[in-house]
Tab-separated table of C-alpha atoms and ligand atoms in Angstrom:
chain	number	residue	atom	x	y	z
A	231	MET	CA	-70.459	1.984	-4.440
A	232	ILE	CA	-67.340	2.261	-2.296
A	233	ARG	CA	-68.005	2.455	1.427
A	234	VAL	CA	-65.240	3.823	3.632
A	235	THR	CA	-65.453	3.220	7.329
A	236	LEU	CA	-63.970	5.493	9.953
A	237	VAL	CA	-61.276	2.898	10.684
A	238	GLN	CA	-60.314	2.802	6.999
A	239	LEU	CA	-60.164	6.581	6.929
A	240	LEU	CA	-57.841	6.617	9.906
A	241	LEU	CA	-55.655	3.992	8.254
A	242	LEU	CA	-55.479	6.023	5.052
A	243	TYR	CA	-54.505	9.100	7.051
A	244	ALA	CA	-51.799	7.177	8.926
A	245	VAL	CA	-50.275	5.873	5.666
A	246	ALA	CA	-50.343	9.332	4.076
A	247	PHE	CA	-48.791	10.881	7.194
A	248	HIS	CA	-46.080	8.215	7.280
A	249	HIS	CA	-45.179	8.903	3.643
A	250	THR	CA	-45.086	12.617	4.224
A	251	THR	CA	-42.766	12.408	7.219
A	252	ARG	CA	-40.507	9.936	5.426
A	253	ARG	CA	-40.356	12.273	2.475
A	254	ILE	CA	-39.395	15.156	4.727
A	255	SER	CA	-36.670	13.273	6.526
A	256	ARG	CA	-35.307	11.851	3.292
A	257	TYR	CA	-35.420	15.171	1.445
A	258	PRO	CA	-34.644	17.754	4.104
A	259	LEU	CA	-34.110	20.286	1.320
A	260	HIS	CA	-37.890	20.642	1.240
A	261	LEU	CA	-37.686	22.292	4.619
A	262	GLY	CA	-36.136	25.291	2.922
A	263	SER	CA	-34.511	27.713	5.301
A	264	SER	CA	-37.269	27.694	7.856
A	265	PRO	CA	-35.692	26.815	11.200
A	266	GLU	CA	-39.148	26.409	12.744
A	267	ALA	CA	-39.579	23.250	10.702
A	268	LEU	CA	-36.618	21.621	12.443
A	269	PRO	CA	-36.945	19.513	15.586
A	270	ASP	CA	-36.610	21.413	18.871
A	271	SER	CA	-33.403	19.554	19.661
A	272	ILE	CA	-31.635	21.215	16.716
A	273	MET	CA	-30.362	24.697	17.478
A	274	THR	CA	-29.925	26.804	14.379
A	275	LEU	CA	-27.943	30.013	14.460
A	276	SER	CA	-31.124	32.007	13.843
A	277	ARG	CA	-32.845	30.353	16.769
A	278	PHE	CA	-29.743	30.796	18.924
A	279	MET	CA	-29.688	34.518	18.109
A	280	ILE	CA	-33.347	34.966	18.959
A	281	GLU	CA	-32.869	33.227	22.294
A	282	SER	CA	-29.719	35.113	23.219
A	283	THR	CA	-31.142	38.518	22.387
A	284	ARG	CA	-34.249	37.643	24.373
A	285	SER	CA	-32.053	37.212	27.439
A	286	ASN	CA	-30.020	40.312	26.552
A	287	PRO	CA	-32.383	42.860	24.950
A	288	ASP	CA	-29.525	45.390	24.669
A	289	HIS	CA	-28.189	43.269	21.857
A	290	ALA	CA	-31.423	43.116	19.874
A	291	ASP	CA	-29.866	44.911	16.890
A	292	LEU	CA	-27.075	42.383	16.782
A	293	GLU	CA	-29.607	39.800	15.694
A	294	SER	CA	-30.122	41.447	12.325
A	295	LEU	CA	-26.403	42.041	11.915
A	296	MET	CA	-25.645	38.400	12.614
A	297	SER	CA	-28.376	37.361	10.275
A	298	SER	CA	-26.671	39.385	7.511
A	299	ILE	CA	-23.281	37.960	8.389
A	300	GLN	CA	-24.540	34.410	8.266
A	301	ILE	CA	-26.184	35.034	4.898
A	302	ALA	CA	-22.914	36.473	3.608
A	303	CYS	CA	-20.986	33.450	4.916
A	304	LYS	CA	-23.391	31.076	3.178
A	305	ALA	CA	-23.131	33.066	-0.046
A	306	ILE	CA	-19.336	33.202	0.116
A	307	ALA	CA	-19.158	29.456	0.846
A	308	THR	CA	-21.509	28.392	-1.910
A	309	ASN	CA	-21.167	31.090	-4.578
A	310	VAL	CA	-17.662	32.434	-4.143
A	311	VAL	CA	-15.157	30.049	-2.562
A	312	SER	CA	-16.497	27.018	-4.375
A	313	LYS	CA	-16.063	28.902	-7.667
A	314	ALA	CA	-12.330	29.441	-7.142
A	315	GLY	CA	-10.632	28.604	-10.405
A	316	ILE	CA	-13.551	29.589	-12.595
A	317	VAL	CA	-13.761	33.273	-11.691
A	318	THR	CA	-11.743	35.739	-13.734
A	319	LEU	CA	-10.367	39.088	-12.610
A	320	ASP	CA	-13.408	40.993	-13.827
A	321	GLY	CA	-15.541	38.807	-11.570
A	322	GLN	CA	-17.030	36.832	-14.452
A	323	GLU	CA	-17.161	33.067	-14.412
A	324	HIS	CA	-15.072	31.450	-17.076
A	325	TYR	CA	-13.988	27.923	-17.985
A	326	ALA	CA	-10.499	27.912	-19.473
A	327	SER	CA	-10.138	25.731	-22.563
A	328	SER	CA	-8.459	22.377	-21.996
A	329	SER	CA	-5.437	23.383	-24.107
A	330	SER	CA	-4.649	26.126	-21.609
A	331	SER	CA	-4.996	24.177	-18.404
A	332	SER	CA	-1.544	25.018	-17.071
A	333	ARG	CA	-1.490	28.237	-15.109
A	334	SER	CA	1.122	30.870	-15.625
A	335	SER	CA	4.223	29.850	-13.666
A	336	SER	CA	5.074	33.485	-12.937
A	337	SER	CA	2.662	33.927	-10.073
A	338	SER	CA	3.671	37.537	-9.678
A	339	SER	CA	2.228	38.377	-13.053
A	340	SER	CA	-0.903	40.388	-12.580
A	341	SER	CA	-2.529	39.820	-15.920
A	342	SER	CA	-4.757	37.006	-16.977
A	343	SER	CA	-3.614	35.218	-20.077
A	344	GLY	CA	-5.726	35.417	-23.224
A	345	ASP	CA	-7.439	32.150	-22.349
A	346	GLY	CA	-8.738	33.537	-19.062
A	347	SER	CA	-6.490	31.527	-16.753
A	348	LEU	CA	-5.003	33.516	-13.859
A	349	SER	CA	-1.874	33.517	-11.772
A	350	HIS	CA	-2.697	32.271	-8.291
A	351	ALA	CA	-2.341	35.806	-6.874
A	352	ASP	CA	-4.899	37.103	-9.377
A	353	ALA	CA	-7.214	34.171	-8.779
A	354	GLY	CA	-7.075	35.020	-5.068
A	355	GLN	CA	-7.739	38.690	-5.833
A	356	ALA	CA	-10.783	37.911	-7.986
A	357	ILE	CA	-12.291	35.680	-5.314
A	358	PHE	CA	-11.397	38.167	-2.567
A	359	ASP	CA	-13.191	40.970	-4.423
A	360	ARG	CA	-16.309	38.862	-4.802
A	361	ALA	CA	-16.314	37.923	-1.130
A	362	ASN	CA	-15.783	41.568	-0.203
A	363	SER	CA	-18.758	42.773	-2.194
A	364	VAL	CA	-20.998	39.954	-0.933
A	365	LEU	CA	-20.229	40.842	2.666
A	366	LYS	CA	-20.569	44.576	2.205
A	367	SER	CA	-23.882	44.347	0.419
A	368	ALA	CA	-25.193	41.953	3.054
A	369	LEU	CA	-24.274	44.372	5.829
A	370	ARG	CA	-25.001	47.756	4.326
A	371	PHE	CA	-28.757	47.315	4.284
A	372	THR	CA	-29.091	46.265	7.898
A	373	GLY	CA	-29.306	49.949	8.832
A	374	LYS	CA	-27.348	49.154	11.951
A	375	LEU	CA	-23.867	50.040	10.800
A	376	GLY	CA	-22.123	53.372	10.716
A	377	VAL	CA	-18.910	52.262	9.074
A	378	LEU	CA	-17.808	49.169	7.302
A	379	SER	CA	-14.122	48.619	7.286
A	380	GLY	CA	-12.828	46.204	4.671
A	381	SER	CA	-9.489	44.453	4.680
A	382	THR	CA	-6.452	46.587	4.094
A	383	ALA	CA	-3.725	45.842	1.618
A	384	GLY	CA	-1.263	43.135	2.527
A	385	ASP	CA	2.455	43.680	2.374
A	386	ASN	CA	2.477	42.885	-1.306
A	387	ASN	CA	-0.317	45.394	-1.829
A	388	SER	CA	-2.264	42.787	-3.751
A	389	LYS	CA	-5.630	43.745	-2.280
A	390	SER	CA	-5.276	47.223	-3.630
A	391	ASN	CA	-8.971	47.957	-3.937
A	392	ASN	CA	-9.496	47.528	-0.253
A	393	ASN	CA	-7.061	49.984	1.200
A	394	HIS	CA	-9.851	52.124	2.567
A	395	PRO	CA	-12.956	51.232	4.472
A	396	MET	CA	-16.223	51.742	2.708
A	397	LEU	CA	-18.465	54.354	4.272
A	398	ILE	CA	-22.104	53.541	4.495
A	399	GLU	CA	-23.815	56.836	3.990
A	400	GLU	CA	-27.250	55.307	3.975
A	401	ALA	CA	-26.860	54.075	7.531
A	402	TRP	CA	-29.680	55.206	9.728
A	403	ASN	CA	-29.943	54.741	13.479
A	404	SER	CA	-26.460	53.358	13.232
A	405	LYS	CA	-25.335	51.855	16.475
A	406	TYR	CA	-22.519	49.520	15.508
A	407	VAL	CA	-19.245	49.615	13.694
A	408	ALA	CA	-18.098	46.448	11.964
A	409	VAL	CA	-14.602	45.549	10.882
A	410	PHE	CA	-13.910	42.529	8.750
A	411	ASP	CA	-11.507	40.673	6.562
A	412	PRO	CA	-13.793	39.289	3.856
A	413	LEU	CA	-11.598	36.400	2.749
A	414	ASP	CA	-8.388	35.889	4.620
A	415	GLY	CA	-6.014	33.438	2.978
A	416	SER	CA	-7.451	34.093	-0.482
A	417	ASP	CA	-3.944	34.101	-1.970
A	418	ASN	CA	-3.921	30.343	-1.304
A	419	ILE	CA	-7.339	29.636	-2.679
A	420	ASP	CA	-6.207	28.431	-6.065
A	421	ALA	CA	-4.559	25.466	-4.351
A	422	GLY	CA	-7.739	24.434	-2.561
A	423	ILE	CA	-6.548	25.664	0.837
A	424	SER	CA	-9.082	26.656	3.496
A	425	THR	CA	-9.944	30.333	3.781
A	426	GLY	CA	-12.063	32.393	6.147
A	427	THR	CA	-14.002	35.571	6.868
A	428	ILE	CA	-13.120	37.389	10.099
A	429	PHE	CA	-15.446	39.959	11.660
A	430	GLY	CA	-15.614	42.142	14.716
A	431	ILE	CA	-18.427	44.434	15.884
A	432	PHE	CA	-18.005	47.478	18.117
A	433	THR	CA	-20.601	49.881	19.399
A	434	GLU	CA	-19.958	53.366	18.042
A	435	ALA	CA	-17.397	55.248	20.071
A	436	GLU	CA	-18.456	58.512	21.688
A	437	GLU	CA	-15.467	60.430	20.513
A	438	CYS	CA	-12.708	60.255	17.962
A	439	LEU	CA	-9.449	58.860	19.153
A	440	VAL	CA	-6.831	60.155	16.737
A	441	ASP	CA	-6.399	62.476	13.809
A	442	PHE	CA	-6.348	61.049	10.326
A	443	GLY	CA	-4.537	61.615	6.999
A	444	GLU	CA	-5.155	64.322	4.426
A	445	ASP	CA	-6.860	62.293	1.737
A	446	VAL	CA	-10.236	61.790	3.446
A	447	SER	CA	-12.991	64.333	3.950
A	448	ASP	CA	-13.780	65.611	7.423
A	449	SER	CA	-17.033	63.735	7.783
A	450	ALA	CA	-15.444	60.563	6.416
A	451	ARG	CA	-12.612	61.019	8.864
A	452	GLN	CA	-15.035	61.203	11.766
A	453	CYS	CA	-16.650	58.023	10.589
A	454	LEU	CA	-13.388	56.200	10.050
A	455	LEU	CA	-12.266	57.004	13.524
A	456	GLN	CA	-15.126	54.969	14.894
A	457	THR	CA	-13.337	51.772	13.995
A	458	LEU	CA	-10.232	52.639	15.951
A	459	GLN	CA	-11.160	51.044	19.248
A	460	PRO	CA	-9.245	48.531	21.332
A	461	GLY	CA	-10.413	44.931	21.144
A	462	VAL	CA	-11.737	45.036	24.716
A	463	ASN	CA	-14.581	47.165	23.301
A	464	LEU	CA	-15.749	44.462	20.899
A	465	VAL	CA	-19.345	43.394	21.505
A	466	ALA	CA	-19.086	40.469	19.119
A	467	ALA	CA	-16.492	38.778	16.970
A	468	GLY	CA	-16.094	35.621	15.016
A	469	TYR	CA	-15.064	33.923	11.844
A	470	CYS	CA	-16.435	31.714	9.093
A	471	LEU	CA	-14.124	28.954	7.975
A	472	TYR	CA	-14.553	27.693	4.411
A	473	SER	CA	-13.093	24.211	4.417
A	474	SER	CA	-14.266	20.591	4.337
A	475	SER	CA	-17.287	22.134	6.015
A	476	THR	CA	-18.303	25.751	6.565
A	477	VAL	CA	-18.046	26.614	10.238
A	478	LEU	CA	-19.080	29.860	11.912
A	479	MET	CA	-17.528	30.497	15.334
A	480	LEU	CA	-18.752	33.468	17.282
A	481	SER	CA	-18.820	35.173	20.625
A	482	PHE	CA	-20.940	37.948	22.081
A	483	GLY	CA	-18.677	38.226	25.083
A	484	ALA	CA	-20.128	35.280	26.978
A	485	GLY	CA	-18.315	32.237	25.638
A	486	VAL	CA	-17.746	30.906	22.142
A	487	HIS	CA	-20.188	28.863	20.107
A	488	GLY	CA	-19.594	27.123	16.804
A	489	PHE	CA	-22.116	26.397	14.056
A	490	THR	CA	-21.660	24.138	11.045
A	491	LEU	CA	-23.491	24.795	7.808
A	492	ASP	CA	-25.750	21.917	6.839
A	493	PRO	CA	-25.875	22.447	3.074
A	494	SER	CA	-28.932	20.237	2.687
A	495	ILE	CA	-31.106	22.699	4.590
A	496	GLY	CA	-29.005	25.840	4.222
A	497	GLU	CA	-28.810	26.410	7.979
A	498	PHE	CA	-25.960	26.832	10.451
A	499	ILE	CA	-26.483	24.252	13.203
A	500	LEU	CA	-24.961	24.527	16.679
A	501	THR	CA	-22.267	21.854	16.681
A	502	HIS	CA	-19.710	23.317	19.106
A	503	PRO	CA	-21.536	24.770	22.117
A	504	ASN	CA	-19.447	26.653	24.662
A	505	VAL	CA	-16.036	25.922	23.154
A	506	LYS	CA	-13.143	25.854	25.611
A	507	ILE	CA	-9.578	25.736	24.358
A	508	PRO	CA	-7.369	23.299	26.328
A	509	SER	CA	-5.183	25.204	28.800
A	510	ARG	CA	-2.118	23.748	27.079
A	511	GLY	CA	-1.601	22.020	23.771
A	512	ARG	CA	1.138	20.193	21.914
A	513	TYR	CA	0.992	21.989	18.576
A	514	TYR	CA	2.899	25.065	17.528
A	515	SER	CA	1.929	26.931	14.394
A	516	VAL	CA	4.357	29.444	12.931
A	517	ASN	CA	6.110	30.205	9.651
A	518	GLU	CA	9.531	28.781	10.523
A	519	ALA	CA	11.101	30.312	7.425
A	520	ASN	CA	11.229	33.506	9.477
A	521	GLN	CA	13.218	31.941	12.314
A	522	HIS	CA	16.486	33.752	11.489
A	523	LYS	CA	14.625	37.091	11.878
A	524	TRP	CA	13.388	36.314	15.387
A	525	SER	CA	14.984	37.507	18.626
A	526	ASN	CA	17.233	35.008	20.422
A	527	ASN	CA	14.653	34.610	23.174
A	528	LEU	CA	11.984	33.684	20.690
A	529	GLN	CA	14.264	31.235	18.920
A	530	ASP	CA	15.030	29.648	22.327
A	531	TYR	CA	11.307	29.302	23.042
A	532	PHE	CA	10.569	27.397	19.853
A	533	GLN	CA	13.723	25.252	20.167
A	534	ASP	CA	12.757	24.320	23.718
A	535	ILE	CA	9.147	23.371	23.063
A	536	LYS	CA	10.213	21.318	20.029
A	537	ARG	CA	12.749	19.399	22.101
A	538	GLY	CA	10.496	18.831	25.082
A	539	ARG	CA	12.483	21.304	27.224
A	540	GLY	CA	9.576	23.687	27.800
A	541	GLU	CA	7.142	23.719	30.732
A	542	LEU	CA	5.131	20.824	29.291
A	543	GLY	CA	8.194	18.577	29.352
A	544	ALA	CA	7.151	16.904	26.096
A	545	SER	CA	7.918	17.691	22.477
A	546	TYR	CA	5.547	19.855	20.475
A	547	THR	CA	4.762	19.121	16.875
A	548	ALA	CA	4.285	21.609	14.028
A	549	ARG	CA	1.078	22.467	12.177
A	550	TYR	CA	1.092	25.463	9.845
A	551	ILE	CA	-1.333	25.973	6.991
A	552	GLY	CA	-0.469	29.617	6.319
A	553	SER	CA	-4.140	30.562	6.270
A	554	LEU	CA	-5.060	32.392	9.445
A	555	VAL	CA	-8.613	31.234	10.080
A	556	ALA	CA	-7.735	27.596	9.434
A	557	ASP	CA	-4.712	27.785	11.746
A	558	ILE	CA	-6.752	29.495	14.457
A	559	HIS	CA	-9.641	27.051	14.146
A	560	ARG	CA	-7.337	24.091	14.719
A	561	THR	CA	-5.636	25.878	17.610
A	562	LEU	CA	-9.003	26.679	19.207
A	563	LEU	CA	-10.174	23.089	19.015
A	564	TYR	CA	-6.958	21.213	19.841
A	565	GLY	CA	-4.950	23.742	21.839
A	566	GLY	CA	-1.350	24.856	21.413
A	567	ILE	CA	0.012	28.102	20.074
A	568	PHE	CA	-0.333	30.071	16.849
A	569	ALA	CA	2.299	32.754	16.323
A	570	TYR	CA	2.967	35.466	13.806
A	571	PRO	CA	5.598	37.363	15.757
A	572	ALA	CA	7.188	40.696	15.016
A	573	ASP	CA	10.661	40.134	13.603
A	574	SER	CA	13.643	42.067	12.285
A	575	LYS	CA	12.045	42.469	8.853
A	576	ARG	CA	8.610	43.377	10.176
A	577	PRO	CA	9.187	44.996	13.571
A	578	LYS	CA	5.422	45.545	13.907
A	579	GLY	CA	4.426	42.082	12.725
A	580	LYS	CA	2.518	41.128	9.596
A	581	LEU	CA	-1.088	40.664	10.609
A	582	ASN	CA	-3.618	43.483	10.887
A	583	LEU	CA	-4.741	44.423	14.384
A	584	LEU	CA	-8.279	45.625	13.612
A	585	HIS	CA	-9.480	43.135	11.038
A	586	GLU	CA	-7.502	40.025	11.784
A	587	VAL	CA	-5.803	39.713	15.147
A	588	GLY	CA	-8.232	41.742	17.307
A	589	PRO	CA	-11.409	39.741	16.594
A	590	LEU	CA	-9.502	36.445	16.851
A	591	ALA	CA	-7.908	37.537	20.141
A	592	PHE	CA	-11.403	38.302	21.491
A	593	LEU	CA	-12.633	34.872	20.451
A	594	LEU	CA	-9.668	33.054	21.963
A	595	GLU	CA	-9.959	34.872	25.275
A	596	GLN	CA	-13.664	34.095	25.338
A	597	ALA	CA	-12.779	30.411	24.925
A	598	GLY	CA	-10.435	30.604	27.916
A	599	GLY	CA	-7.244	31.068	25.882
A	600	GLY	CA	-4.635	33.788	25.663
A	601	ALA	CA	-3.832	36.461	23.082
A	602	SER	CA	-0.620	38.425	23.430
A	603	THR	CA	1.826	40.468	21.418
A	604	GLY	CA	4.444	38.596	23.439
A	605	TYR	CA	4.723	41.653	25.674
A	606	GLY	CA	1.116	42.488	26.511
A	607	ARG	CA	-2.542	41.766	25.964
A	608	ILE	CA	-3.637	42.310	22.350
A	609	LEU	CA	-7.151	43.410	23.301
A	610	GLU	CA	-5.760	46.387	25.188
A	611	ILE	CA	-3.913	47.926	22.244
A	612	VAL	CA	-5.578	51.170	21.153
A	613	PRO	CA	-5.131	51.266	17.367
A	614	LYS	CA	-3.811	54.454	15.821
A	615	ALA	CA	-4.380	53.529	12.202
A	616	LEU	CA	-6.641	51.245	10.213
A	617	ASP	CA	-3.719	49.313	8.788
A	618	GLU	CA	-1.910	48.906	12.107
A	619	LYS	CA	-0.074	45.604	12.410
A	620	THR	CA	0.824	43.606	15.464
A	621	GLY	CA	2.899	40.583	16.318
A	622	CYS	CA	0.738	37.925	17.924
A	623	PHE	CA	0.711	34.753	19.965
A	624	LEU	CA	-2.747	33.209	20.152
A	625	GLY	CA	-3.754	29.958	21.773
A	626	SER	CA	-3.805	27.970	24.982
A	627	LYS	CA	-3.469	30.187	28.027
A	628	ASP	CA	-0.439	28.394	29.521
A	629	ASP	CA	1.366	28.317	26.184
A	630	VAL	CA	0.851	32.041	25.665
A	631	LYS	CA	2.061	32.760	29.211
A	632	GLU	CA	5.137	30.616	28.606
A	633	VAL	CA	6.212	32.489	25.479
A	634	GLU	CA	5.727	35.791	27.323
A	635	LYS	CA	8.131	34.550	29.995
A	636	TYR	CA	10.790	33.738	27.378
A	637	LEU	CA	10.412	37.158	25.758
A	638	ALA	CA	10.703	38.910	29.128
A	639	ARG	CA	14.138	37.326	29.854
B	117	FBP	P1	-2.582	39.175	4.280
B	117	FBP	O1	-2.657	39.972	5.565
B	117	FBP	O2	-1.563	39.666	3.311
B	117	FBP	O3	-3.924	38.950	3.677
B	117	FBP	O4	-2.044	37.722	4.690
B	117	FBP	C1	-2.749	37.005	5.638
B	117	FBP	C2	-2.163	35.603	5.693
B	117	FBP	O5	-2.310	34.923	4.488
B	117	FBP	C3	-2.809	34.814	6.808
B	117	FBP	O6	-3.961	34.153	6.385
B	117	FBP	C4	-1.731	33.856	7.222
B	117	FBP	O7	-1.815	33.527	8.585
B	117	FBP	C5	-0.488	34.615	6.929
B	117	FBP	O8	-0.799	35.638	6.013
B	117	FBP	C6	0.564	33.751	6.339
B	117	FBP	O9	1.709	34.506	6.138
B	117	FBP	P2	3.072	33.824	5.653
B	117	FBP	O10	2.854	33.353	4.260
B	117	FBP	O11	4.088	34.914	5.743
B	117	FBP	O12	3.361	32.682	6.588
């Protein structure tokens, strides 16, 4: 007969407990998505949201919106962006046969070849559409949104399905209006370049601001008008960057906080608390191919900062990815200036005010930076149309002020 003493029992328990905890720390996947199972020192986005809405009960509904946005970001990162190259135009996943590995060299072609391979524009479109539907379905069932406004067509009209915002008729008790660009930079995705989701959340406006075109019904028009608010009215804004890691940066109007997705536990973890952009940087980020279309003053500005003749007195160096969220993320962390100015070809600029520049301007100001058209504060522009464009200079406060001085000469 085996006799077990109390001491032996305690020993057995200690060994079992040790194995269990080692298993948990070695296989954190077993924690699932339950933030409560994480140590107190780790701040997940869900926990962060609970704590911030506790201190600001007015924003309680934002918690469920943010929860939907973070789910959408995770889904886009893991199920959409990482499938670039194997998604066809109809949204199906497809592995091209090895004999057809070279993509069509005519990237403007809009048809997939018989083997399923796509031009890079079409590959971007297919991925964009998937990201768009992931985000919209994540948000539409929160019951907190009156209108969802998707990305508008770019200059090349490639994102043709997204010219108009989607109305959420099922919305009940709607309190917020969200604008977003589901996957900015998707035209580059076939080359493995970082992309991002941009979002901004307004409270519903009391009254309509402008009249709208003929092709929308009256009730739809009333709804659409809700999105046309200046950026100063944003209650929250942020972006998800899909890159070497997935990073979600956000602000509720009291600073900027950044969260990195830990894929092993499926949680966004606070990695960049209270981000502050340096007041001046040494990087400039602009598409220099447009230089000949810029005003003389703007050309002087860039020549001077490159040659160390600007206020800093040292030479700036260039960094331009051509993917907005990636360029802004670097600018936010390292400082400097990102510019997509208005020019002679695009007198109103290229980037969209509501879905792209506005939310990013909000974020940069919240981090202590500046956001200007070159002639005034971006957040004060009252949009007159959903597809309104604006020139923009976003970045370190002193850099943005400096370019404004050049443009005012
Ligand atoms: P769309 O507005 O057409 O989607 O383009 C957005 C974008 O790709 C941004 O991500 C990027 O900052 C910019 O255009 C790059 O433009 P360009 O190729 O003219 O430098």
